[in-house]
């Protein structure tokens, strides 16, 4: 049973992200490089967040137990802000890299910022999902029985679905965030930051998993719709794609759009 829980939760959490990587990134070397770079930027943001958390925890110590709850909230707030700051920095790095590529090789086709936003968002999401869920996933192998002390027996399953939400949201946030940077829409950047904070805050609702998951998936749908139209999608193109009548989509592997 524990092996079934382990592989089932791993498939739920990382299956869609792995499929996106295999079908859209794995066959393109440049995309792999940018994805790894995006994952590295997220790791650096985690390192900085951990450093701030360690310093704050050291200052508080074990004397002020009630303050530990506020320290947790503070840690989440700082972590989200730093992640978005590094996303902003990564955007500017990619912008400079694209401009440099055009200067050095005028005839070389540079990757579009929309594609780079998708790739970097997936890099952020995969690394975020690995660090947030890998320890929980390893605990699913035992020993112990979930819910024996009255806790929810659906802890691992709900954690897997929440990890899936966060990974996909990072992809959508990346597309929306880069578009906001391109068009200099500060409100867009603020919305991405606030929704990121909101989704992170939903994890505090444990063990009320239904409320947190439903709310997170509503945000996921809304961000997905927004990212779809930001990326140039239309209702007509979506209909043709679903009906397999979009010739550009069917010939995607033969030529670039």
mmCIF file of C-alpha atoms in Angstrom:
data_model
loop_
_atom_site.group_PDB
_atom_site.id
_atom_site.type_symbol
_atom_site.label_atom_id
_atom_site.label_comp_id
_atom_site.label_asym_id
_atom_site.label_seq_id
_atom_site.Cartn_x
_atom_site.Cartn_y
_atom_site.Cartn_z
ATOM 1 C CA UNK A 1 0.000 0.000 0.000
ATOM 2 C CA UNK A 2 2.820 2.406 0.823
ATOM 3 C CA UNK A 3 4.444 1.841 -2.585
ATOM 4 C CA UNK A 4 1.113 2.526 -4.277
ATOM 5 C CA UNK A 5 0.740 5.762 -2.300
ATOM 6 C CA UNK A 6 4.304 6.784 -3.145
ATOM 7 C CA UNK A 7 4.054 6.246 -6.910
ATOM 8 C CA UNK A 8 0.476 7.510 -7.086
ATOM 9 C CA UNK A 9 1.303 10.769 -5.322
ATOM 10 C CA UNK A 10 4.500 11.192 -7.348
ATOM 11 C CA UNK A 11 2.559 10.711 -10.594
ATOM 12 C CA UNK A 12 -0.110 13.227 -9.551
ATOM 13 C CA UNK A 13 2.384 15.853 -8.433
ATOM 14 C CA UNK A 14 5.015 15.595 -11.168
ATOM 15 C CA UNK A 15 3.305 13.758 -14.048
ATOM 16 C CA UNK A 16 1.970 16.830 -15.910
ATOM 17 C CA UNK A 17 5.246 18.737 -15.423
ATOM 18 C CA UNK A 18 7.224 15.757 -16.745
ATOM 19 C CA UNK A 19 4.915 15.540 -19.767
ATOM 20 C CA UNK A 20 5.390 19.249 -20.488
ATOM 21 C CA UNK A 21 9.154 18.804 -20.272
ATOM 22 C CA UNK A 22 9.244 15.759 -22.551
ATOM 23 C CA UNK A 23 6.963 17.126 -25.272
ATOM 24 C CA UNK A 24 7.991 20.790 -25.335
ATOM 25 C CA UNK A 25 11.522 21.129 -23.943
ATOM 26 C CA UNK A 26 13.506 17.871 -23.954
ATOM 27 C CA UNK A 27 14.269 17.969 -27.689
ATOM 28 C CA UNK A 28 15.567 21.562 -27.672
ATOM 29 C CA UNK A 29 18.966 22.159 -26.102
ATOM 30 C CA UNK A 30 18.492 25.907 -25.611
ATOM 31 C CA UNK A 31 15.213 25.387 -23.797
ATOM 32 C CA UNK A 32 16.844 22.867 -21.472
ATOM 33 C CA UNK A 33 19.563 25.385 -20.628
ATOM 34 C CA UNK A 34 17.037 28.129 -19.866
ATOM 35 C CA UNK A 35 14.929 25.728 -17.800
ATOM 36 C CA UNK A 36 17.952 24.709 -15.706
ATOM 37 C CA UNK A 37 18.870 28.367 -15.296
ATOM 38 C CA UNK A 38 15.341 29.127 -14.105
ATOM 39 C CA UNK A 39 15.528 26.271 -11.617
ATOM 40 C CA UNK A 40 18.881 27.613 -10.422
ATOM 41 C CA UNK A 41 17.402 31.070 -9.865
ATOM 42 C CA UNK A 42 14.652 29.517 -7.743
ATOM 43 C CA UNK A 43 17.283 27.628 -5.743
ATOM 44 C CA UNK A 44 19.180 30.842 -5.068
ATOM 45 C CA UNK A 45 15.951 32.500 -3.915
ATOM 46 C CA UNK A 46 15.373 29.546 -1.580
ATOM 47 C CA UNK A 47 18.901 29.888 -0.210
ATOM 48 C CA UNK A 48 18.405 33.570 0.507
ATOM 49 C CA UNK A 49 15.001 32.920 2.101
ATOM 50 C CA UNK A 50 16.505 30.188 4.269
ATOM 51 C CA UNK A 51 19.258 32.521 5.386
ATOM 52 C CA UNK A 52 16.757 35.176 6.453
ATOM 53 C CA UNK A 53 14.660 32.497 8.180
ATOM 54 C CA UNK A 54 17.710 31.213 10.060
ATOM 55 C CA UNK A 55 18.707 34.690 11.218
ATOM 56 C CA UNK A 56 15.151 35.514 12.352
ATOM 57 C CA UNK A 57 14.835 32.169 14.144
ATOM 58 C CA UNK A 58 18.150 32.695 15.889
ATOM 59 C CA UNK A 59 17.068 36.120 17.110
ATOM 60 C CA UNK A 60 13.776 34.801 18.493
ATOM 61 C CA UNK A 61 15.234 31.585 19.909
ATOM 62 C CA UNK A 62 13.120 29.218 22.025
ATOM 63 C CA UNK A 63 12.016 31.797 24.553
ATOM 64 C CA UNK A 64 9.064 33.182 22.629
ATOM 65 C CA UNK A 65 6.940 30.211 21.561
ATOM 66 C CA UNK A 66 3.906 32.300 20.401
ATOM 67 C CA UNK A 67 6.170 34.264 18.061
ATOM 68 C CA UNK A 68 7.037 31.098 16.113
ATOM 69 C CA UNK A 69 3.655 31.202 14.381
ATOM 70 C CA UNK A 70 4.325 34.744 13.256
ATOM 71 C CA UNK A 71 7.814 33.689 12.236
ATOM 72 C CA UNK A 72 6.275 31.073 9.927
ATOM 73 C CA UNK A 73 4.007 33.678 8.336
ATOM 74 C CA UNK A 74 6.967 36.035 8.013
ATOM 75 C CA UNK A 75 9.021 33.290 6.381
ATOM 76 C CA UNK A 76 6.347 32.578 3.763
ATOM 77 C CA UNK A 77 5.928 36.280 3.012
ATOM 78 C CA UNK A 78 9.661 36.831 2.583
ATOM 79 C CA UNK A 79 10.064 33.667 0.509
ATOM 80 C CA UNK A 80 7.340 34.646 -1.971
ATOM 81 C CA UNK A 81 8.664 38.188 -2.338
ATOM 82 C CA UNK A 82 12.196 36.910 -2.943
ATOM 83 C CA UNK A 83 10.980 34.349 -5.499
ATOM 84 C CA UNK A 84 9.179 37.035 -7.488
ATOM 85 C CA UNK A 85 12.196 39.332 -7.200
ATOM 86 C CA UNK A 86 14.373 36.596 -8.690
ATOM 87 C CA UNK A 87 11.782 36.004 -11.420
ATOM 88 C CA UNK A 88 12.065 39.706 -12.236
ATOM 89 C CA UNK A 89 15.867 39.457 -12.268
ATOM 90 C CA UNK A 90 15.728 36.389 -14.501
ATOM 91 C CA UNK A 91 13.483 38.263 -16.939
ATOM 92 C CA UNK A 92 16.055 41.036 -17.273
ATOM 93 C CA UNK A 93 18.836 38.488 -17.687
ATOM 94 C CA UNK A 94 16.950 36.753 -20.503
ATOM 95 C CA UNK A 95 16.174 40.116 -22.079
ATOM 96 C CA UNK A 96 19.866 41.018 -22.132
ATOM 97 C CA UNK A 97 20.781 37.557 -23.418
ATOM 98 C CA UNK A 98 18.326 37.865 -26.296
ATOM 99 C CA UNK A 99 19.610 41.307 -27.208
ATOM 100 C CA UNK A 100 23.197 40.060 -27.066
ATOM 101 C CA UNK A 101 22.341 37.105 -29.306
ATOM 102 C CA UNK A 102 20.804 39.438 -31.892
ATOM 103 C CA UNK A 103 23.901 41.651 -31.811
ATOM 104 C CA UNK A 104 26.396 38.804 -32.170
ATOM 105 C CA UNK A 105 24.361 36.724 -34.653
ATOM 106 C CA UNK A 106 21.850 38.910 -36.529
ATOM 107 C CA UNK A 107 20.719 35.950 -38.614
ATOM 108 C CA UNK A 108 20.182 33.663 -35.603
ATOM 109 C CA UNK A 109 16.558 33.264 -34.596
ATOM 110 C CA UNK A 110 16.204 34.195 -30.936
ATOM 111 C CA UNK A 111 13.635 32.569 -28.689
ATOM 112 C CA UNK A 112 10.544 34.659 -28.064
ATOM 113 C CA UNK A 113 9.992 36.096 -24.594
ATOM 114 C CA UNK A 114 6.699 34.180 -24.362
ATOM 115 C CA UNK A 115 8.513 30.903 -24.879
ATOM 116 C CA UNK A 116 11.232 31.902 -22.435
ATOM 117 C CA UNK A 117 8.551 32.831 -19.901
ATOM 118 C CA UNK A 118 7.012 29.373 -20.233
ATOM 119 C CA UNK A 119 10.358 27.589 -19.949
ATOM 120 C CA UNK A 120 11.535 29.626 -16.970
ATOM 121 C CA UNK A 121 8.157 29.227 -15.257
ATOM 122 C CA UNK A 122 8.374 25.458 -15.648
ATOM 123 C CA UNK A 123 11.901 25.532 -14.212
ATOM 124 C CA UNK A 124 10.686 27.523 -11.219
ATOM 125 C CA UNK A 125 7.711 25.199 -10.776
ATOM 126 C CA UNK A 126 9.583 21.898 -11.002
ATOM 127 C CA UNK A 127 12.238 22.959 -8.512
ATOM 128 C CA UNK A 128 9.607 24.401 -6.178
ATOM 129 C CA UNK A 129 7.612 21.176 -6.355
ATOM 130 C CA UNK A 130 10.667 18.995 -5.705
ATOM 131 C CA UNK A 131 11.672 20.904 -2.589
ATOM 132 C CA UNK A 132 8.149 21.233 -1.217
ATOM 133 C CA UNK A 133 7.062 17.624 -1.749
ATOM 134 C CA UNK A 134 10.083 15.332 -1.823
ATOM 135 C CA UNK A 135 10.283 14.986 1.972
ATOM 136 C CA UNK A 136 6.536 14.404 2.227
ATOM 137 C CA UNK A 137 6.768 11.841 -0.569
ATOM 138 C CA UNK A 138 9.559 9.940 1.180
ATOM 139 C CA UNK A 139 7.490 9.844 4.399
ATOM 140 C CA UNK A 140 4.701 8.060 2.513
ATOM 141 C CA UNK A 141 6.875 4.924 2.503
ATOM 142 C CA UNK A 142 6.483 4.715 6.280
ATOM 143 C CA UNK A 143 6.817 3.753 8.985
ATOM 144 C CA UNK A 144 3.566 4.937 10.532
ATOM 145 C CA UNK A 145 -0.100 5.218 9.688
ATOM 146 C CA UNK A 146 -1.604 8.503 8.500
ATOM 147 C CA UNK A 147 -4.625 9.598 10.521
ATOM 148 C CA UNK A 148 -3.990 7.358 13.519
ATOM 149 C CA UNK A 149 -4.095 10.402 15.805
ATOM 150 C CA UNK A 150 -7.204 11.889 14.235
ATOM 151 C CA UNK A 151 -5.491 13.711 11.392
ATOM 152 C CA UNK A 152 -6.774 13.483 7.838
ATOM 153 C CA UNK A 153 -5.813 10.198 6.102
ATOM 154 C CA UNK A 154 -5.727 12.119 2.805
ATOM 155 C CA UNK A 155 -2.646 14.123 3.749
ATOM 156 C CA UNK A 156 -0.329 12.697 1.066
ATOM 157 C CA UNK A 157 -2.969 12.860 -1.650
ATOM 158 C CA UNK A 158 -3.906 16.460 -0.883
ATOM 159 C CA UNK A 159 -0.220 17.417 -0.721
ATOM 160 C CA UNK A 160 0.303 15.889 -4.165
ATOM 161 C CA UNK A 161 -2.577 17.868 -5.664
ATOM 162 C CA UNK A 162 -1.334 21.070 -4.010
ATOM 163 C CA UNK A 163 2.158 20.485 -5.405
ATOM 164 C CA UNK A 164 0.657 20.013 -8.861
ATOM 165 C CA UNK A 165 -1.186 23.319 -8.503
ATOM 166 C CA UNK A 166 1.959 25.169 -7.478
ATOM 167 C CA UNK A 167 4.006 23.760 -10.380
ATOM 168 C CA UNK A 168 1.405 24.712 -12.988
ATOM 169 C CA UNK A 169 0.831 28.087 -11.362
ATOM 170 C CA UNK A 170 4.527 28.881 -11.660
ATOM 171 C CA UNK A 171 4.225 28.243 -15.403
ATOM 172 C CA UNK A 172 1.210 30.555 -15.678
ATOM 173 C CA UNK A 173 2.763 33.147 -13.374
ATOM 174 C CA UNK A 174 5.905 33.125 -15.507
ATOM 175 C CA UNK A 175 3.981 33.832 -18.711
ATOM 176 C CA UNK A 176 1.865 36.559 -17.106
ATOM 177 C CA UNK A 177 4.793 38.100 -15.226
ATOM 178 C CA UNK A 178 7.035 38.344 -18.299
ATOM 179 C CA UNK A 179 4.177 39.864 -20.294
ATOM 180 C CA UNK A 180 3.673 42.449 -17.563
ATOM 181 C CA UNK A 181 7.393 43.263 -17.667
ATOM 182 C CA UNK A 182 7.323 43.585 -21.448
ATOM 183 C CA UNK A 183 4.323 45.924 -21.394
ATOM 184 C CA UNK A 184 5.436 47.656 -18.170
ATOM 185 C CA UNK A 185 2.158 46.846 -16.418
ATOM 186 C CA UNK A 186 2.962 47.074 -12.719
ATOM 187 C CA UNK A 187 -0.551 45.972 -11.788
ATOM 188 C CA UNK A 188 0.084 42.640 -13.518
ATOM 189 C CA UNK A 189 3.241 42.072 -11.500
ATOM 190 C CA UNK A 190 1.377 42.969 -8.313
ATOM 191 C CA UNK A 191 -1.429 40.511 -9.108
ATOM 192 C CA UNK A 192 1.090 37.718 -9.664
ATOM 193 C CA UNK A 193 2.721 38.530 -6.327
ATOM 194 C CA UNK A 194 -0.604 38.676 -4.460
ATOM 195 C CA UNK A 195 -1.931 35.425 -5.942
ATOM 196 C CA UNK A 196 1.381 33.746 -5.096
ATOM 197 C CA UNK A 197 1.010 34.957 -1.514
ATOM 198 C CA UNK A 198 -2.598 33.798 -1.425
ATOM 199 C CA UNK A 199 -1.798 30.279 -2.640
ATOM 200 C CA UNK A 200 1.059 30.031 -0.150
ATOM 201 C CA UNK A 201 -1.244 31.215 2.638
ATOM 202 C CA UNK A 202 -3.770 28.501 1.736
ATOM 203 C CA UNK A 203 -1.327 25.916 3.047
ATOM 204 C CA UNK A 204 -1.979 27.301 6.531
ATOM 205 C CA UNK A 205 -5.554 25.986 6.331
ATOM 206 C CA UNK A 206 -4.400 22.415 7.058
ATOM 207 C CA UNK A 207 -6.182 20.123 7.815
ATOM 208 C CA UNK A 208 -9.057 21.818 5.926
ATOM 209 C CA UNK A 209 -7.813 20.404 2.627
ATOM 210 C CA UNK A 210 -11.075 20.819 0.727
ATOM 211 C CA UNK A 211 -11.117 24.574 1.236
ATOM 212 C CA UNK A 212 -7.446 25.033 0.391
ATOM 213 C CA UNK A 213 -7.497 22.768 -2.676
ATOM 214 C CA UNK A 214 -10.714 24.170 -4.135
ATOM 215 C CA UNK A 215 -9.476 27.723 -3.660
ATOM 216 C CA UNK A 216 -6.082 26.885 -5.168
ATOM 217 C CA UNK A 217 -7.654 25.214 -8.219
ATOM 218 C CA UNK A 218 -9.952 28.195 -8.786
ATOM 219 C CA UNK A 219 -6.879 30.433 -8.849
ATOM 220 C CA UNK A 220 -5.166 27.919 -11.157
ATOM 221 C CA UNK A 221 -8.033 28.045 -13.667
ATOM 222 C CA UNK A 222 -8.166 31.841 -13.616
ATOM 223 C CA UNK A 223 -4.406 32.187 -14.043
ATOM 224 C CA UNK A 224 -4.431 29.544 -16.785
ATOM 225 C CA UNK A 225 -7.093 31.407 -18.763
ATOM 226 C CA UNK A 226 -5.203 34.673 -18.347
ATOM 227 C CA UNK A 227 -1.891 33.089 -19.402
ATOM 228 C CA UNK A 228 -3.574 31.484 -22.436
ATOM 229 C CA UNK A 229 -4.776 34.806 -23.803
ATOM 230 C CA UNK A 230 -1.546 36.579 -22.840
ATOM 231 C CA UNK A 231 0.382 33.983 -24.861
ATOM 232 C CA UNK A 232 -1.669 34.875 -27.945
ATOM 233 C CA UNK A 233 -4.414 32.302 -27.673
ATOM 234 C CA UNK A 234 -7.969 32.951 -28.845
ATOM 235 C CA UNK A 235 -11.277 31.162 -28.422
ATOM 236 C CA UNK A 236 -11.129 30.168 -32.089
ATOM 237 C CA UNK A 237 -7.604 28.765 -31.862
ATOM 238 C CA UNK A 238 -8.539 26.814 -28.730
ATOM 239 C CA UNK A 239 -11.574 25.320 -30.472
ATOM 240 C CA UNK A 240 -9.554 24.365 -33.570
ATOM 241 C CA UNK A 241 -6.822 22.866 -31.403
ATOM 242 C CA UNK A 242 -9.256 20.739 -29.395
ATOM 243 C CA UNK A 243 -10.882 19.543 -32.625
ATOM 244 C CA UNK A 244 -7.441 18.835 -34.174
ATOM 245 C CA UNK A 245 -8.245 21.232 -37.019
ATOM 246 C CA UNK A 246 -5.473 23.761 -36.360
ATOM 247 C CA UNK A 247 -2.989 23.169 -39.206
ATOM 248 C CA UNK A 248 -0.324 25.286 -37.500
ATOM 249 C CA UNK A 249 -0.625 23.138 -34.376
ATOM 250 C CA UNK A 250 -0.512 19.872 -36.334
ATOM 251 C CA UNK A 251 2.615 21.000 -38.176
ATOM 252 C CA UNK A 252 4.317 22.320 -35.040
ATOM 253 C CA UNK A 253 7.047 19.663 -35.136
ATOM 254 C CA UNK A 254 7.780 20.325 -38.806
ATOM 255 C CA UNK A 255 8.190 24.103 -38.584
ATOM 256 C CA UNK A 256 8.268 26.833 -35.976
ATOM 257 C CA UNK A 257 5.308 29.187 -35.741
#
